[in-house]
Amino acid sequence: MSEAKGRILERVRSGLRDVPRDERAEDVEVTRAYVDSHAPGDPGAVVELFAERVADYRATVVRVAESGAPEEIARILTEHAVANLVVPPGFPDALVARYEGSRLSDEPPLTPAELDASDGVITLAAQGIAVTGTIVLDAGPGQGRRALSLVPDLHLCVVRAAQVAADVPIAIRSLVPTRPTTFISGPSATSDIELDRVEGVHGPRTLVVVLISE
Amino acid sequence: MSGDQVNVVWLGSPTFPQAAHDALQDTQLRRNLKHATTTIRDKRLRAVAELDDWETLREAGSQIKDRVMRHLDEYLLQLEASVTAAGGVVHWAEDAREANRIVSELVRAKGATEVVKIKSMATQEIGLNEALEDDGIEATETDLAELIVQLNDDRPSHILVPAIHRNRSEIRDIFQREMGKHGIAAPDDLTDEPRVLAEAARVHLREKFLRAKVAISGANFACADTGTVGVVESEGNGRMCLTLPETLITVMGIEKVLPSFSDLEVFLQLLPRSSTAERMNPYTSLWTGVTPGDGPQEFHLVLLDNGRTKTLADTAGRSALHCIRCSACLNVCPVYERTGGRSYGSVYPGPIGAVLTPQLVGVGTSEHADSLPFASTLCGACYDACPVRIDIPEMLVHLRAKVVDAHRGGVPKPEALAMKGARVVFGSPRRLAWAERLGAIGGRVAGIGGGRWLPGPARKWTGARDVPVPARESFRAWWRKAGRR
Ligand code: SF4
């Protein structure tokens, strides 16, 4: 044990002399009377709310049926002039089948400079959160490592309606803590200059969420 | 050891009443602050009103923090074990000097002479940038506001929007003058358009992000059961630091530990709405040790005491450690709104600074820190706003008493003198009558001259406070007349 560790723990314990020796941490009551969700109960309304709240963060939300998704994705990428697209390992080929630009694979890993030189990235998500308009990435299949959704200037994220959790508590409970996880709510933004909101300081300046309904 | 803790307060800073006096003359500052605090304040009320269980969430947040503090030793050991099991390395630092030494050695071991940093109160508190500079390491702040502050060799004035005291044309000038000295220069045609300024920062910093071998961050939370560490931010500079470099060093106050991963369901609701008044901040990063093939392959967590155990030992002051640094209390504080963060002369400004700073430094050890508990009107707005229900007003009163006690016998503090003066005046009916008469005259004079003061020793009290213009007639005089009717 480092000396510092011993001394800090010693000071913590002596500082806590007022705490009864037989008190266990669980004895300190935590009332979890808060609600699990602030969203409406109806699943359709939850997806509706998700789309609305994501858009509220000035991300673009495009709703599409599974069958129309490849077409729509190709259209969005063309519209944003994405000529070389980063496609993470495990991303379903079918969804980018109609895209005609060049694809960058992350196997072997792209260097930061290569990522920087790309026009955009397409990923899946682990889940969405309706109340906060958040997409959650956990580096699972089709999402890639964290840098992929960060360095390119455009992030197109594909979320399926069934993946949308109603609210934060529900989403947290289904996360795997050991996975590196990123919550994304709208594009990168700052309000540091006279509180004027400016999008895209460092992360992607454009976030497009393609919401696929069954 | 208290010598190592002076970084919490800024060396050479005047006491609060003096600094506030100067700040009050700065109309630009007052205008910026008023705009900022009212804007964020109104937005926050709307964000909070969306959750009908807000009070229940606050209660849960406060209880979780209470549980952590009462069993902090166990949670720290559990956190150390889970971070280690996930491939991280945990270091313990008793004070600023030790924390700085640990970080500096880690950076030098990687052969790096520059590091990128995420805005962090803990690293400001220990004066890490300055310490690294002494060791030949250049630390670049990557949060836009912190970059503005750093480039101008300035002090931050707000926890959340540190450069709120600067307007766009000042920022333009700072970028134009300084960026080239530290990396990619600002373009010649730089305007004061926020979008253009942000773009200049993006270009200037991106080059550093892509090159950096080592990053340094703070932490908003660390979950004891899983070892998961979390950083909440807006710009993506945090994600850049947490993801691209090979080595990540996180400096975290020991009070930031949470019992379990699932507690994030409370704090990820409380923090964004209280802080930036958003439903959720743009980016939240959670990581557990190291993940092969994704992000830094070396992770160090430095657990910092630096006065926290001292704060913990004071049962009446302990809950100051519950603070999640949301800055809601700053935005509702009438004193902060007028004086700004730099007047507090401390890394932690506003109401929370007024209770946390003196405790971290130690009551009675610095005249400057001792002046902070008096920098309040005790209006209670900070308590209402605090997402973890820290009773700041009560703690202020407690600390005022401690400050007065600490100085008993020595040279009395100006505040103690002022209170004594007020007691002299208020304590005797005759003297009160006399003071009121003088005050009434003063009031009539004030009507012309604009000065507002109380006579005699009470003048000390009014040096930093406006006294309402006294009535033309004293209450007693009025009563005597009215009583006759
Ligand atoms: S004291 Fe409360 S309101 Fe103030 S910064 Fe800390 S958590 Fe926020």
PDB file of N, CA, C and O and ligand atoms in Angstrom, chain B residues 159 274 320 322-330 351-352 382 385-390 392, ligand 1:
ATOM      1  N   ILE B 159     -17.687  28.305 -13.502  1.00  0.00           N
ATOM      2  CA  ILE B 159     -17.349  26.896 -13.599  1.00  0.00           C
ATOM      3  C   ILE B 159     -17.684  26.387 -14.991  1.00  0.00           C
ATOM      4  O   ILE B 159     -16.924  25.668 -15.623  1.00  0.00           O
ATOM      5  N   SER B 274     -29.364  20.834 -14.570  1.00  0.00           N
ATOM      6  CA  SER B 274     -28.955  21.883 -13.632  1.00  0.00           C
ATOM      7  C   SER B 274     -27.843  22.732 -14.214  1.00  0.00           C
ATOM      8  O   SER B 274     -27.698  23.901 -13.888  1.00  0.00           O
ATOM      9  N   ALA B 320     -20.575  19.768   1.626  1.00  0.00           N
ATOM     10  CA  ALA B 320     -19.995  20.542   0.524  1.00  0.00           C
ATOM     11  C   ALA B 320     -19.345  19.588  -0.482  1.00  0.00           C
ATOM     12  O   ALA B 320     -19.196  19.905  -1.656  1.00  0.00           O
ATOM     13  N   HIS B 322     -20.642  16.973  -1.561  1.00  0.00           N
ATOM     14  CA  HIS B 322     -21.660  16.370  -2.434  1.00  0.00           C
ATOM     15  C   HIS B 322     -21.689  17.033  -3.809  1.00  0.00           C
ATOM     16  O   HIS B 322     -22.289  16.526  -4.737  1.00  0.00           O
ATOM     17  N   CYS B 323     -21.065  18.194  -3.881  1.00  0.00           N
ATOM     18  CA  CYS B 323     -21.183  19.045  -5.079  1.00  0.00           C
ATOM     19  C   CYS B 323     -20.790  18.319  -6.362  1.00  0.00           C
ATOM     20  O   CYS B 323     -19.740  17.696  -6.431  1.00  0.00           O
ATOM     21  N   ILE B 324     -21.648  18.413  -7.364  1.00  0.00           N
ATOM     22  CA  ILE B 324     -21.334  17.798  -8.655  1.00  0.00           C
ATOM     23  C   ILE B 324     -20.908  18.857  -9.679  1.00  0.00           C
ATOM     24  O   ILE B 324     -20.890  18.592 -10.886  1.00  0.00           O
ATOM     25  N   ARG B 325     -20.577  20.062  -9.217  1.00  0.00           N
ATOM     26  CA  ARG B 325     -20.017  21.136 -10.052  1.00  0.00           C
ATOM     27  C   ARG B 325     -20.911  21.489 -11.235  1.00  0.00           C
ATOM     28  O   ARG B 325     -20.447  21.604 -12.359  1.00  0.00           O
ATOM     29  N   CYS B 326     -22.194  21.642 -10.960  1.00  0.00           N
ATOM     30  CA  CYS B 326     -23.113  21.944 -12.054  1.00  0.00           C
ATOM     31  C   CYS B 326     -23.170  23.442 -12.326  1.00  0.00           C
ATOM     32  O   CYS B 326     -23.586  23.862 -13.382  1.00  0.00           O
ATOM     33  N   SER B 327     -22.819  24.232 -11.334  1.00  0.00           N
ATOM     34  CA  SER B 327     -22.810  25.700 -11.385  1.00  0.00           C
ATOM     35  C   SER B 327     -24.189  26.354 -11.313  1.00  0.00           C
ATOM     36  O   SER B 327     -24.308  27.554 -11.515  1.00  0.00           O
ATOM     37  N   ALA B 328     -25.209  25.585 -11.000  1.00  0.00           N
ATOM     38  CA  ALA B 328     -26.547  26.188 -10.861  1.00  0.00           C
ATOM     39  C   ALA B 328     -26.560  27.246  -9.758  1.00  0.00           C
ATOM     40  O   ALA B 328     -27.215  28.288  -9.894  1.00  0.00           O
ATOM     41  N   CYS B 329     -25.821  26.998  -8.681  1.00  0.00           N
ATOM     42  CA  CYS B 329     -25.842  27.954  -7.567  1.00  0.00           C
ATOM     43  C   CYS B 329     -25.213  29.294  -7.954  1.00  0.00           C
ATOM     44  O   CYS B 329     -25.584  30.340  -7.440  1.00  0.00           O
ATOM     45  N   LEU B 330     -24.258  29.260  -8.882  1.00  0.00           N
ATOM     46  CA  LEU B 330     -23.640  30.511  -9.339  1.00  0.00           C
ATOM     47  C   LEU B 330     -24.671  31.366 -10.063  1.00  0.00           C
ATOM     48  O   LEU B 330     -24.767  32.573  -9.849  1.00  0.00           O
ATOM     49  N   PRO B 351     -21.472  30.609  -4.689  1.00  0.00           N
ATOM     50  CA  PRO B 351     -21.878  30.065  -3.393  1.00  0.00           C
ATOM     51  C   PRO B 351     -21.102  28.810  -2.987  1.00  0.00           C
ATOM     52  O   PRO B 351     -20.651  28.687  -1.854  1.00  0.00           O
ATOM     53  N   ILE B 352     -20.917  27.886  -3.932  1.00  0.00           N
ATOM     54  CA  ILE B 352     -20.204  26.668  -3.543  1.00  0.00           C
ATOM     55  C   ILE B 352     -18.746  26.989  -3.213  1.00  0.00           C
ATOM     56  O   ILE B 352     -18.174  26.426  -2.280  1.00  0.00           O
ATOM     57  N   CYS B 382     -29.387  29.549  -3.703  1.00  0.00           N
ATOM     58  CA  CYS B 382     -28.450  28.477  -4.081  1.00  0.00           C
ATOM     59  C   CYS B 382     -28.945  27.117  -3.597  1.00  0.00           C
ATOM     60  O   CYS B 382     -28.813  26.109  -4.289  1.00  0.00           O
ATOM     61  N   ALA B 385     -31.645  25.814  -5.835  1.00  0.00           N
ATOM     62  CA  ALA B 385     -31.186  25.411  -7.164  1.00  0.00           C
ATOM     63  C   ALA B 385     -30.350  24.142  -7.132  1.00  0.00           C
ATOM     64  O   ALA B 385     -30.257  23.427  -8.121  1.00  0.00           O
ATOM     65  N   CYS B 386     -29.740  23.841  -6.002  1.00  0.00           N
ATOM     66  CA  CYS B 386     -28.744  22.766  -5.967  1.00  0.00           C
ATOM     67  C   CYS B 386     -29.373  21.387  -6.203  1.00  0.00           C
ATOM     68  O   CYS B 386     -30.260  20.967  -5.472  1.00  0.00           O
ATOM     69  N   PRO B 387     -28.906  20.675  -7.229  1.00  0.00           N
ATOM     70  CA  PRO B 387     -29.516  19.385  -7.558  1.00  0.00           C
ATOM     71  C   PRO B 387     -29.247  18.301  -6.514  1.00  0.00           C
ATOM     72  O   PRO B 387     -29.923  17.278  -6.530  1.00  0.00           O
ATOM     73  N   VAL B 388     -28.265  18.517  -5.652  1.00  0.00           N
ATOM     74  CA  VAL B 388     -28.036  17.519  -4.607  1.00  0.00           C
ATOM     75  C   VAL B 388     -28.340  18.096  -3.224  1.00  0.00           C
ATOM     76  O   VAL B 388     -27.886  17.582  -2.206  1.00  0.00           O
ATOM     77  N   ARG B 389     -29.114  19.154  -3.218  1.00  0.00           N
ATOM     78  CA  ARG B 389     -29.643  19.757  -1.993  1.00  0.00           C
ATOM     79  C   ARG B 389     -28.596  20.108  -0.943  1.00  0.00           C
ATOM     80  O   ARG B 389     -28.795  19.818   0.254  1.00  0.00           O
ATOM     81  N   ILE B 390     -27.506  20.706  -1.369  1.00  0.00           N
ATOM     82  CA  ILE B 390     -26.524  21.146  -0.378  1.00  0.00           C
ATOM     83  C   ILE B 390     -27.069  22.418   0.273  1.00  0.00           C
ATOM     84  O   ILE B 390     -27.408  23.378  -0.424  1.00  0.00           O
ATOM     85  N   ILE B 392     -26.298  25.328   1.383  1.00  0.00           N
ATOM     86  CA  ILE B 392     -25.188  26.279   1.385  1.00  0.00           C
ATOM     87  C   ILE B 392     -25.400  27.406   2.407  1.00  0.00           C
ATOM     88  O   ILE B 392     -24.480  27.734   3.160  1.00  0.00           O
TER      89      ILE B 392
HETATM   90  S1  SF4 C   1     -23.250  23.342  -4.827  1.00  0.00           S
HETATM   91 FE1  SF4 C   1     -24.975  22.353  -5.829  1.00  0.00          FE
HETATM   92  S2  SF4 C   1     -25.700  23.931  -7.254  1.00  0.00           S
HETATM   93 FE2  SF4 C   1     -23.642  24.556  -6.663  1.00  0.00          FE
HETATM   94  S3  SF4 C   1     -22.286  23.691  -8.211  1.00  0.00           S
HETATM   95 FE3  SF4 C   1     -22.394  22.199  -6.551  1.00  0.00          FE
HETATM   96  S4  SF4 C   1     -24.028  20.794  -7.109  1.00  0.00           S
HETATM   97 FE4  SF4 C   1     -24.271  22.608  -8.384  1.00  0.00          FE
END
